[in-house]
CSV table of C-alpha atoms in Angstrom, one decimal:
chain,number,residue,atom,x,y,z
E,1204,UNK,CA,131.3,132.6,84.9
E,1205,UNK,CA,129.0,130.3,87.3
E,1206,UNK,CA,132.6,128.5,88.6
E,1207,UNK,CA,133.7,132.4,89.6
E,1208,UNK,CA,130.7,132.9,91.2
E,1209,UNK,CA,131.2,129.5,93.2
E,1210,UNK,CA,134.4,130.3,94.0
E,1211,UNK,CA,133.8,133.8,95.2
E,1212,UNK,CA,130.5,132.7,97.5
E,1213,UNK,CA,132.8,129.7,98.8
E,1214,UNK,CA,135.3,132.8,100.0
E,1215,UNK,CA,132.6,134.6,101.2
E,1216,UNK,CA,131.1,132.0,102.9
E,1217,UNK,CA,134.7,131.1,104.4
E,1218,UNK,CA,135.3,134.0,105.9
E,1219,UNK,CA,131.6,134.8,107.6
E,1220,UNK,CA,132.4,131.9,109.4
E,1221,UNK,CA,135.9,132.8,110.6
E,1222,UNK,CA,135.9,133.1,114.2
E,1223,UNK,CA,136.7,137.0,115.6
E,1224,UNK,CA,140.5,136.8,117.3
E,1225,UNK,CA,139.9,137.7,120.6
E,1226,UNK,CA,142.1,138.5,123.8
E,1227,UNK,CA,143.0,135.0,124.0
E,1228,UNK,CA,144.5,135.2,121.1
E,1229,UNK,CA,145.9,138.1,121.3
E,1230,UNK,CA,147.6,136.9,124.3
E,1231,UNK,CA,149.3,133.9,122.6
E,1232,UNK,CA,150.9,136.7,120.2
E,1233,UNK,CA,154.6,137.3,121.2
E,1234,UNK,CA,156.0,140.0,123.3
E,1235,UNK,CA,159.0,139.9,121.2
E,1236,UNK,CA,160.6,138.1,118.0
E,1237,UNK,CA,163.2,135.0,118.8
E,1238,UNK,CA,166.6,136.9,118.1
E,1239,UNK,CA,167.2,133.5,115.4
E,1240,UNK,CA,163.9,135.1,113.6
E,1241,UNK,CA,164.1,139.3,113.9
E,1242,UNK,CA,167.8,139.4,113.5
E,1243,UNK,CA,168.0,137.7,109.7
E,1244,UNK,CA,164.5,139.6,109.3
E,1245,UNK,CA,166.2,142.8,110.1
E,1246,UNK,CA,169.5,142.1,108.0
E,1247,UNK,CA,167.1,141.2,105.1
E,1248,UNK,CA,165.6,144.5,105.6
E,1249,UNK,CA,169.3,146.1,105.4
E,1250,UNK,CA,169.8,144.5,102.4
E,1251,UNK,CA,166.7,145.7,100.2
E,1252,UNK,CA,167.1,148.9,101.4
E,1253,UNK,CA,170.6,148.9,100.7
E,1254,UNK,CA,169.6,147.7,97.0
E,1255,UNK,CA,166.9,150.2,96.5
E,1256,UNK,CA,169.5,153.2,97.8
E,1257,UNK,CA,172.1,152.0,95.2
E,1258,UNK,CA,169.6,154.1,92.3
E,1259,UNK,CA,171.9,156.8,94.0
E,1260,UNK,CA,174.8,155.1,92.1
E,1261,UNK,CA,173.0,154.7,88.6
E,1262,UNK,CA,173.7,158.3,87.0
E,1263,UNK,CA,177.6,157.6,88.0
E,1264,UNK,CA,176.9,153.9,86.1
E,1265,UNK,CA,175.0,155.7,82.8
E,1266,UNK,CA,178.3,157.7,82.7
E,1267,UNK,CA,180.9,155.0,83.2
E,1268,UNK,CA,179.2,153.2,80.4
E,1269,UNK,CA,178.9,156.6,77.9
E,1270,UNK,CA,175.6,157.5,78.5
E,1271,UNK,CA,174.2,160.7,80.0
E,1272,UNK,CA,173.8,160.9,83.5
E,1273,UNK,CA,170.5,162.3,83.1
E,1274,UNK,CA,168.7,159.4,82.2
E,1275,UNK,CA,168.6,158.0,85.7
E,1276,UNK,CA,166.1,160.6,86.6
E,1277,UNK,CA,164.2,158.8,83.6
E,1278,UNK,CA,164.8,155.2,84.9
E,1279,UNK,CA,164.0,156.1,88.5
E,1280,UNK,CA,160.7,157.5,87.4
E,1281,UNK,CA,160.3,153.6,86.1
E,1282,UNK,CA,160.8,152.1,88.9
E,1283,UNK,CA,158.4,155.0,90.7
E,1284,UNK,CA,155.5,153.9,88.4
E,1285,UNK,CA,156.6,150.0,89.1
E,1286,UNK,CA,156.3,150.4,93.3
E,1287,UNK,CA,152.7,152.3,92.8
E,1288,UNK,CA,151.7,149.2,91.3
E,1289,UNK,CA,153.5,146.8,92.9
E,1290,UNK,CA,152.2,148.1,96.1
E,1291,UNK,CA,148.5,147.8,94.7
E,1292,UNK,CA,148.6,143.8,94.2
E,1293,UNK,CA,151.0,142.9,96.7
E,1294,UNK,CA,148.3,142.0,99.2
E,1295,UNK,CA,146.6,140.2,97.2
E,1296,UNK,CA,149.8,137.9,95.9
E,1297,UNK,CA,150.7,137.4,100.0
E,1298,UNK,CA,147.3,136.1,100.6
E,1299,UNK,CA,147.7,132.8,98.2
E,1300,UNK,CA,151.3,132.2,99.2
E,1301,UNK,CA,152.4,133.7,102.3
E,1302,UNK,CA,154.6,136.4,103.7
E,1303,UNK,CA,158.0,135.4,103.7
E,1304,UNK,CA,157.8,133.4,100.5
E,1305,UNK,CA,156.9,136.2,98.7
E,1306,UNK,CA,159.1,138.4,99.8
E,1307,UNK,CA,162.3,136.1,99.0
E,1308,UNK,CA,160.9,135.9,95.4
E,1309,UNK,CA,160.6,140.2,95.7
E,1310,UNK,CA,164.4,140.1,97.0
E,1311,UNK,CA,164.9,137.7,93.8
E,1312,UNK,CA,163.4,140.4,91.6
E,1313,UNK,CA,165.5,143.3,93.0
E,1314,UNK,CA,168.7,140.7,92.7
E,1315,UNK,CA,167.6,140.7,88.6
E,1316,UNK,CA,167.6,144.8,88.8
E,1317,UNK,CA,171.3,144.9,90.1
E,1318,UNK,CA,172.4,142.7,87.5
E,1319,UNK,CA,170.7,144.3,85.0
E,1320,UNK,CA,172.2,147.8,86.4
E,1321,UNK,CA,175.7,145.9,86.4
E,1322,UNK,CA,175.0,145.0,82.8
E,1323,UNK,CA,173.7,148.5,81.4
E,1324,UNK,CA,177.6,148.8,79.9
E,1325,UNK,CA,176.8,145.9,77.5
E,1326,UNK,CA,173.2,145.8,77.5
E,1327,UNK,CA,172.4,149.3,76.9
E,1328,UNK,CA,169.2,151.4,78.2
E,1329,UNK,CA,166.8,148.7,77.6
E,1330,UNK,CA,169.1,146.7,80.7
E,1331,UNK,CA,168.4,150.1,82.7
E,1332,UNK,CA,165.3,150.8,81.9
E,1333,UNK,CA,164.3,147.4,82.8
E,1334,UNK,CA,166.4,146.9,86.4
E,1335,UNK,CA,164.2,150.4,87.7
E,1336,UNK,CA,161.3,148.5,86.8
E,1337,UNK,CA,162.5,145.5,88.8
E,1338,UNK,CA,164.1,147.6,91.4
E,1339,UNK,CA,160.6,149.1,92.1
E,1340,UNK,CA,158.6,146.4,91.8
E,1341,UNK,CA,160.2,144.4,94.4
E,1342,UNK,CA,160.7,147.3,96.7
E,1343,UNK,CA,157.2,147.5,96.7
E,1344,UNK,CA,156.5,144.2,97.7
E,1345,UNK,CA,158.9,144.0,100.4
E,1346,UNK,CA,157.8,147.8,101.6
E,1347,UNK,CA,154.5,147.1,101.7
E,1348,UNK,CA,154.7,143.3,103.6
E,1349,UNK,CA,157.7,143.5,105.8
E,1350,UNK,CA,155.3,145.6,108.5
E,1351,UNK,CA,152.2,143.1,108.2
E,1352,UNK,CA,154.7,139.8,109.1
E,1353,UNK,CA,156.0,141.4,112.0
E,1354,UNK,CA,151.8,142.5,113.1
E,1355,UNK,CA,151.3,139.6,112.8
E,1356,UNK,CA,153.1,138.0,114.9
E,1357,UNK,CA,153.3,140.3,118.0
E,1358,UNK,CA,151.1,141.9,120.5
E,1359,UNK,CA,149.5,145.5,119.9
E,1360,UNK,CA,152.1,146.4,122.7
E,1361,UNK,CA,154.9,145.0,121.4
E,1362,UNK,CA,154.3,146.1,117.4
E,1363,UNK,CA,156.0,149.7,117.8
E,1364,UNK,CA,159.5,148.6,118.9
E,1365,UNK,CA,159.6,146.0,116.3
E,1366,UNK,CA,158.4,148.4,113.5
E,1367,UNK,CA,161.0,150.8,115.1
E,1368,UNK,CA,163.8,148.9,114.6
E,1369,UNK,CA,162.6,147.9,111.3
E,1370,UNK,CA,162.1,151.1,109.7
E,1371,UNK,CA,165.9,151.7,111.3
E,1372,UNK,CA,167.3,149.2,109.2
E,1373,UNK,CA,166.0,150.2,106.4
E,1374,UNK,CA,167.2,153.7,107.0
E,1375,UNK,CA,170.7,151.7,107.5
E,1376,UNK,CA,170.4,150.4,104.0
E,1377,UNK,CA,169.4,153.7,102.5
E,1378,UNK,CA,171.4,155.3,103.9
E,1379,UNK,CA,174.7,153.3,103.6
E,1380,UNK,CA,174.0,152.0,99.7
E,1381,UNK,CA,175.7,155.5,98.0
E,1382,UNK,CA,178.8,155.2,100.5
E,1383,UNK,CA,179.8,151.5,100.5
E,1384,UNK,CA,178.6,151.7,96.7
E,1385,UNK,CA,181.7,154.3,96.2
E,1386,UNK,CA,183.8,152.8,97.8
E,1387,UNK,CA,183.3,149.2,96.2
E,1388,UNK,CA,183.5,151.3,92.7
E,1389,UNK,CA,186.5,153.0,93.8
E,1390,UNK,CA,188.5,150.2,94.3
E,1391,UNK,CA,186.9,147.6,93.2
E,1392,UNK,CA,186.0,148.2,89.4
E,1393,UNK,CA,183.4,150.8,89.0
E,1394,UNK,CA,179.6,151.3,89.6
E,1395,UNK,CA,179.1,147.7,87.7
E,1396,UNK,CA,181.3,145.5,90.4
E,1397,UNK,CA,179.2,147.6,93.4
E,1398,UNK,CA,175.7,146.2,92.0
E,1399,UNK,CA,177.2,142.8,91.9
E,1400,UNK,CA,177.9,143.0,95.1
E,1401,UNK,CA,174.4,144.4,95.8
E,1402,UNK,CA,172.9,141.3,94.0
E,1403,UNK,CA,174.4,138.9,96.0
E,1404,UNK,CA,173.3,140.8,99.2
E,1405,UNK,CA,169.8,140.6,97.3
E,1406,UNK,CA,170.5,136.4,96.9
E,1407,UNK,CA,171.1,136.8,100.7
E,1408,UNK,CA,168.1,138.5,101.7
E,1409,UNK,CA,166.2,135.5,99.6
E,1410,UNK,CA,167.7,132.8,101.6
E,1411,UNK,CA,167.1,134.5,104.7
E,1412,UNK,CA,163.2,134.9,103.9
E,1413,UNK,CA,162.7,131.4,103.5
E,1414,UNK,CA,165.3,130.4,106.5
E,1415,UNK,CA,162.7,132.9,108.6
E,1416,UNK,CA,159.6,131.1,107.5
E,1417,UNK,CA,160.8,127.5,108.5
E,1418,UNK,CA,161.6,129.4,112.1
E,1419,UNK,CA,158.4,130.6,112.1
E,1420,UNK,CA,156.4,127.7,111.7
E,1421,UNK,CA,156.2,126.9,115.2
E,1422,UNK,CA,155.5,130.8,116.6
E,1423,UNK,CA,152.0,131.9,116.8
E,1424,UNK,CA,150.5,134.4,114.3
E,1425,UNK,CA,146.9,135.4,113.2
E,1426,UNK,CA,145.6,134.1,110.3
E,1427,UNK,CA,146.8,135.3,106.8
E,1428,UNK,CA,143.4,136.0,105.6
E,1429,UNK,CA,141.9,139.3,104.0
E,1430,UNK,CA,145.4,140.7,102.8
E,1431,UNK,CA,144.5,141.6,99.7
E,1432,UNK,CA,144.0,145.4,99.3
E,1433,UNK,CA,140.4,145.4,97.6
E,1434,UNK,CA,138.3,148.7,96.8
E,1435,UNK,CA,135.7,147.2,99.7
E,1436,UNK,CA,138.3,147.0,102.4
E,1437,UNK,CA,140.4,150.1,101.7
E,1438,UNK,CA,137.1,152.2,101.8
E,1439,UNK,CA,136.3,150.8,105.1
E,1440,UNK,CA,139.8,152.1,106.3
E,1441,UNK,CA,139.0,155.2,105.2
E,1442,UNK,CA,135.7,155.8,106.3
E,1443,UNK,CA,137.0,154.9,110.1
E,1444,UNK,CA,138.9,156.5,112.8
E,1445,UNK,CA,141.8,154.4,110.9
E,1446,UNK,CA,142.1,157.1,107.9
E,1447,UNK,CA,143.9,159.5,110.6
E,1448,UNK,CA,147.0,158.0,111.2
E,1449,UNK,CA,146.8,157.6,106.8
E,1450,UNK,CA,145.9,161.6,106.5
E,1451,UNK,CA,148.8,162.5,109.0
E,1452,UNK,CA,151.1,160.0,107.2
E,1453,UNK,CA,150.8,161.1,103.7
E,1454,UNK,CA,150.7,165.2,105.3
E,1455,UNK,CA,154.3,163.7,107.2
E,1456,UNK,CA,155.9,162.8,103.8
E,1457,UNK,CA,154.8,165.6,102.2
E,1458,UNK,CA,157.8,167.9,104.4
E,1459,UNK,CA,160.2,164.8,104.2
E,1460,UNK,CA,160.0,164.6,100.3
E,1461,UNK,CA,160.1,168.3,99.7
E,1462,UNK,CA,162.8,169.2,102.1
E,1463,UNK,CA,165.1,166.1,100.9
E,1464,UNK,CA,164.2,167.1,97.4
E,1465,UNK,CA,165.1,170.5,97.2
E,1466,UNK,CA,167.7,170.8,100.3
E,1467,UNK,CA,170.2,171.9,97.8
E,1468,UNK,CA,167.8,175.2,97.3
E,1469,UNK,CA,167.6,176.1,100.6
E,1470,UNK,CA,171.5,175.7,101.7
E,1471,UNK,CA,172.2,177.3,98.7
E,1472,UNK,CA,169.8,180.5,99.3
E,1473,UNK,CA,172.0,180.4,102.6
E,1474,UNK,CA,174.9,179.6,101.6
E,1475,UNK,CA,175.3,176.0,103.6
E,1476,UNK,CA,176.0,172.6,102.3
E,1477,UNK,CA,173.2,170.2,102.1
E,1478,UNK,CA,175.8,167.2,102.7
E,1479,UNK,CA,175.3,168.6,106.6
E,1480,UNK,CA,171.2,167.8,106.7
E,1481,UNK,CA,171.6,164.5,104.7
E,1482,UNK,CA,174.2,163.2,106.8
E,1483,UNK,CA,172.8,164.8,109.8
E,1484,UNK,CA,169.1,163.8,109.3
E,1485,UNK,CA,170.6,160.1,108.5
E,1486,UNK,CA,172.7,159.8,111.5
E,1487,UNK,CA,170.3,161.2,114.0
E,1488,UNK,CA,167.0,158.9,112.3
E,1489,UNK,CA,168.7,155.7,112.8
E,1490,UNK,CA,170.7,156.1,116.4
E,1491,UNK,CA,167.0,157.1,117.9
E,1492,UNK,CA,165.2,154.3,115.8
E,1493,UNK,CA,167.8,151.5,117.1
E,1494,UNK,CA,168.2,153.2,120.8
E,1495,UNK,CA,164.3,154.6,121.7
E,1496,UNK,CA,162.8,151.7,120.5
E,1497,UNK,CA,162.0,149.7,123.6
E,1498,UNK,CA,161.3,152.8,125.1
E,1499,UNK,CA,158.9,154.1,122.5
E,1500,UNK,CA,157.1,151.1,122.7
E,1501,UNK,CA,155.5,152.2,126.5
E,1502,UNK,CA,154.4,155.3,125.6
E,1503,UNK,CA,150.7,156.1,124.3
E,1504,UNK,CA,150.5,156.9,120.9
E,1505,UNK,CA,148.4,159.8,120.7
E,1506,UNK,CA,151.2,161.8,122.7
E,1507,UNK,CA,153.9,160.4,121.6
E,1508,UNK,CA,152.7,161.3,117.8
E,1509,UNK,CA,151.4,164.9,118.9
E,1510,UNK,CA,155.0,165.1,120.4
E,1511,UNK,CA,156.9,164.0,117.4
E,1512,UNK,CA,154.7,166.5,115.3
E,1513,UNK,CA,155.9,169.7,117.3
E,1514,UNK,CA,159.1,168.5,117.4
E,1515,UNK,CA,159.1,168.1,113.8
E,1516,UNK,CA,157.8,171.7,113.7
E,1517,UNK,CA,160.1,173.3,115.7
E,1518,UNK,CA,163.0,171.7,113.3
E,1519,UNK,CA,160.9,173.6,110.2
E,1520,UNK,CA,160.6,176.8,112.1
E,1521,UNK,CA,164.8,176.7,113.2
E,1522,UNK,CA,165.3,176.5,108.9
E,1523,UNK,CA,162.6,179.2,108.4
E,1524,UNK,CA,164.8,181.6,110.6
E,1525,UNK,CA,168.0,180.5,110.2
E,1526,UNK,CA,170.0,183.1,107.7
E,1527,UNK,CA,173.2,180.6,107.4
E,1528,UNK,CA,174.3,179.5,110.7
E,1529,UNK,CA,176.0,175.8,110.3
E,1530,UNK,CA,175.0,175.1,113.9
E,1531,UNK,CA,171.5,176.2,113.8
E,1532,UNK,CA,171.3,174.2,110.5
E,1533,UNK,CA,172.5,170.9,112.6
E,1534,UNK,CA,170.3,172.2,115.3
E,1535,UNK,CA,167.3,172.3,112.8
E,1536,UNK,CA,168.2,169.1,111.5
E,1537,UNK,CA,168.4,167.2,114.5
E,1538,UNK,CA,165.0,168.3,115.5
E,1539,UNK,CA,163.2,167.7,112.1
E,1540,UNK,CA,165.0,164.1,112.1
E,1541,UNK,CA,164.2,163.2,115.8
E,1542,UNK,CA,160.1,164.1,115.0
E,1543,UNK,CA,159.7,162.7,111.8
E,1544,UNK,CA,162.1,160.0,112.1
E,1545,UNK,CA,159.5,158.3,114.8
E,1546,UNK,CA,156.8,159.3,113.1
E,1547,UNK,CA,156.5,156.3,110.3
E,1548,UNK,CA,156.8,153.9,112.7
E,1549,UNK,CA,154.5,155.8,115.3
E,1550,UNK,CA,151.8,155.9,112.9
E,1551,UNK,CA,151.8,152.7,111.3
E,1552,UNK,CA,151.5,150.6,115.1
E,1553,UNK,CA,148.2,153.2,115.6
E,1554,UNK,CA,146.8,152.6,112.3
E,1555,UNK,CA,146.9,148.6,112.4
E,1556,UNK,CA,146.1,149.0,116.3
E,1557,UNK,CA,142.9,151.0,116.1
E,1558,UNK,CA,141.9,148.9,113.1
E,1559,UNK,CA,142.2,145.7,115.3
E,1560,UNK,CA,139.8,147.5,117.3
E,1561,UNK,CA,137.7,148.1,114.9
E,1562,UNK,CA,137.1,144.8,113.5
E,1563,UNK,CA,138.9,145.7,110.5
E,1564,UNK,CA,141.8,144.3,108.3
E,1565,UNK,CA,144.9,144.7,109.9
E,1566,UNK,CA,147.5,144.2,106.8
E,1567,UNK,CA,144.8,146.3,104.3
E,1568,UNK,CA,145.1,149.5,107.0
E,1569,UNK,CA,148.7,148.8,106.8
E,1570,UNK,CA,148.9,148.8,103.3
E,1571,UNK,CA,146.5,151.4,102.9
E,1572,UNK,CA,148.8,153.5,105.0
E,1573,UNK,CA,151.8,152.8,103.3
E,1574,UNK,CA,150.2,154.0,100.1
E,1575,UNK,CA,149.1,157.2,102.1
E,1576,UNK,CA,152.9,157.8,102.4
E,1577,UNK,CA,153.8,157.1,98.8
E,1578,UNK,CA,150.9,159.7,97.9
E,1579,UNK,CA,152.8,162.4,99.7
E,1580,UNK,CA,156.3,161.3,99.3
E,1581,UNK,CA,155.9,161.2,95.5
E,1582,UNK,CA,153.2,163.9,95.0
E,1583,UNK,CA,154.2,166.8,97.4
E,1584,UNK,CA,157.6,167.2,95.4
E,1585,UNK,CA,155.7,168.7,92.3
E,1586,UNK,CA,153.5,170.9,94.3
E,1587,UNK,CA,156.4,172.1,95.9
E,1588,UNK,CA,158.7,172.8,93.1
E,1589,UNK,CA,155.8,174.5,91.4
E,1590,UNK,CA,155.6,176.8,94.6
E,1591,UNK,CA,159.2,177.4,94.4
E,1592,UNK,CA,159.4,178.3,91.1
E,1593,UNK,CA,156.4,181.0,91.5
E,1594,UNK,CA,157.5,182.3,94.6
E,1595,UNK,CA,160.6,180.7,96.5
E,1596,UNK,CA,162.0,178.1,98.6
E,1597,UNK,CA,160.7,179.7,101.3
E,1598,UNK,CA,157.3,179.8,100.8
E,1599,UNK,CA,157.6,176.1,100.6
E,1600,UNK,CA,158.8,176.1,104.0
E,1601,UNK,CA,156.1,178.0,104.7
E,1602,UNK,CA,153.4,175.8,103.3
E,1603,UNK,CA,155.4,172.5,105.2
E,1604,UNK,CA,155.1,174.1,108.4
E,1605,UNK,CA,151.1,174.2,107.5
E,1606,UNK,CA,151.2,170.7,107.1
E,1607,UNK,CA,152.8,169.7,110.0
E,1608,UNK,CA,150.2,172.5,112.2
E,1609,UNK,CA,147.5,170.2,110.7
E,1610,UNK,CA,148.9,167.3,111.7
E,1611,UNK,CA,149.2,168.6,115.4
E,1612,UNK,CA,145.5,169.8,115.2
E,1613,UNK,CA,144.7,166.4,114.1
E,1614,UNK,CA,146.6,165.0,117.1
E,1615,UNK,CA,145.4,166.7,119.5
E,1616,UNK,CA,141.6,165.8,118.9
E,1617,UNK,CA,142.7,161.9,119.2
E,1618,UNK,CA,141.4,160.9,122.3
E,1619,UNK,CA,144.2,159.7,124.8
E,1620,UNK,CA,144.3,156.6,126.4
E,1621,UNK,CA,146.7,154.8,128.4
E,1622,UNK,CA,149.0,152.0,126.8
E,1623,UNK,CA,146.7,148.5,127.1
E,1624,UNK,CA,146.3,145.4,125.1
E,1625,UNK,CA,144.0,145.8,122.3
E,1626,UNK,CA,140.9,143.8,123.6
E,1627,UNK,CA,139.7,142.4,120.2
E,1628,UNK,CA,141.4,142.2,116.7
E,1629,UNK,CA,139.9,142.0,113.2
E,1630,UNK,CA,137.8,139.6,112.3
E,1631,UNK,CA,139.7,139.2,109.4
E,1632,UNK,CA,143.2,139.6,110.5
């Protein structure tokens, strides 16, 4: 007990006497990632993604191998339960052995899920049960880091594009896991042959985290220190101007989760195919994220998330009146897609920004806000469906557009400022 109390005053002690990052070193932070560097990042970020989509594929695998389909909503709750807690102690894993290692061990760990998920035909539930808790696990870790590598590396100015471009991969790899996984299975050998492939992409991913870390050994970053998401440094995110971009995160996912959801409700109560907003919201996410990007970057981010938030309400209001119009349901979609799709991205440069300015941790406010976004992506969906089934889809729309009105309100009492360098960053990076 007196060697943990040594250890933890040593720690203590160590980081009083870090020295606050200042302009200066701000201003040795990059403008923008070597192409050798973000390029593999970003493929590596295609490939998780694509992994983590391919639970799409697992009721079509149950089947193949004479189970019922059903169970994958049993093994995807798993892998739920596995990311909440991965994402809890993945902070303080990255802290003793870095960034990228970690994650090539997390794409190691979702490599083990797709085999498993290839295996379920001779393994049996057990093998599925145990890939979603591997699938989520590393999901988790890879979610909850990828952002905090790229902080730290770049500018306050430059964080946006780069956090642009990687939430648009992963949209890539979401997005394209249930079609390439088809098409593999169609000719190929079934759903087991596609996650095989998906493993291998998953062995890839590995090799290009640790290629990553020897190219950036030589690039300037802060200091990995104070990563760990303790009770302490999550409270002081929360007590701060830094819980706002969290609150309007978490009330963000909240319509994303209950729109995606229960889509097939609301085309069916108007007799429209849901295919048309999940192909349209896909489409029109990642062509903005990979072509606004640089552009994004220059605007302030009070507006531009104010902005996003209308436009995100104006989508909600065009399904709200729309009584089965294909066009106004593309229309709709568009909209929705073009304001929340910027939003993640958006909100996560503000939150680690003004906690830079702040003197607090940047990767805990980025953590804290990606768990701000779980809460609503995985909690909203019950509300809503309880809503629904009291009253209708509908009324669920209702209640969205609510959310998003908050959101704006909350917006719009952000003080604006023009686009600078932050002039200090946390003390504990």
């Amino acid at each position: 007990m007196r060697r943990m109390d040594n250890i933890t005053r040593e720690k203590t002690e160590t980081l009083s006497t870090l020295k606050p990052v200042t302009a200066d070193t701000t201003q040795s932070l990059l403008d923008r990632l070597p192409a050798s560097v973000f390029a593999p990042y970003l493929v590596t970020a295609v490939a998780l993604a694509m992994a983590y989509g391919s639970s799409f594929l697992l009721a079509d695998s149950l089947r193949s191998a004479g189970f019922q389909a059903s169970t994958a909503g049993a093994v995807v709750s798993t892998g739920t339960v596995a990311t909440l807690i991965g994402s809890l102690f993945a902070g303080r894993l990255a802290e003793r052995t870095g960034i990228l290692p970690l994650v090539a061990v997390s794409a190691l760990v979702m490599a083990a899920a797709m085999g498993c998920f290839a295996l379920i035909g001779t393994g049996g539930l057990l093998l599925a049960y145990a890939g979603g808790l591997l699938l989520g696990l590393g999901w988790a870790i890879f979610y909850m880091l990828a952002p905090i590598q790229l902080i730290h590396c770049l500018k306050p100015s430059a964080r946006l594009e780069a956090l642009t471009l990687l939430s648009g991969s992963q949209m890539v790899g979401v997005g394209g896991s249930a079609p390439l996984g088809h098409l593999i299975a169609d000719h190929l050998g079934g759903p087991s042959t596609a996650y095989a492939f998906y493993a291998v992409f998953c062995a890839m991913a590995a090799a290009f985290a640790i290629l990553i870390q020897r190219r950036l050994r030589d690039q300037p970053q802060l200091p990995m220190v104070a990563v760990a998401l303790s009770v302490r440094a999550t409270l002081s995110i929360l007590r701060a101007k830094t819980v706002l971009p969290v609150i309007m995160m978490s009330l963000a996912a909240c319509t994303f989760a209950g729109l995606s959801t229960f889509q097939s409700l609301y085309a069916g109560s108007r007799g429209l195919t849901p295919d048309i907003f999940f192909l349209t919201f896909t489409v029109t996410t990642v062509a903005l994220r990979f072509s606004v990007a640089s552009m994004i970057g220059k605007l302030p981010l009070e507006r531009l998330a104010l902005a996003l938030f209308v436009t995100t309400l104006i989508g909600i209001g065009f399904l709200v009146v729309n009584a089965g119009s294909p066009v106004l349901y593309v229309l709709a979609t568009v909209f929705f897609a073009t304001g929340y799709g910027l939003t993640y991205s958006t909100l996560n440069a503000m939150v680690v920004n003004l906690a830079g300015e702040r003197g607090l941790s940047i990767p805990v406010a980025s953590q804290v806000f990606t768990l701000g976004h779980f809460v609503g992506a995985f909690g909203f969906p019950f509300f809503a469906g309880s809503l629904i089934a009291a009253y209708s889809f509908d009324a669920a729309l209702m209640v969205m557009a609510g959310l998003v009105v908050t959101n704006i309100a909350i917006a719009s009492r952000i003080p604006w400022r023009p686009r600078m360098e932050t002039e200090t960053i946390s003390r504990f990076p």
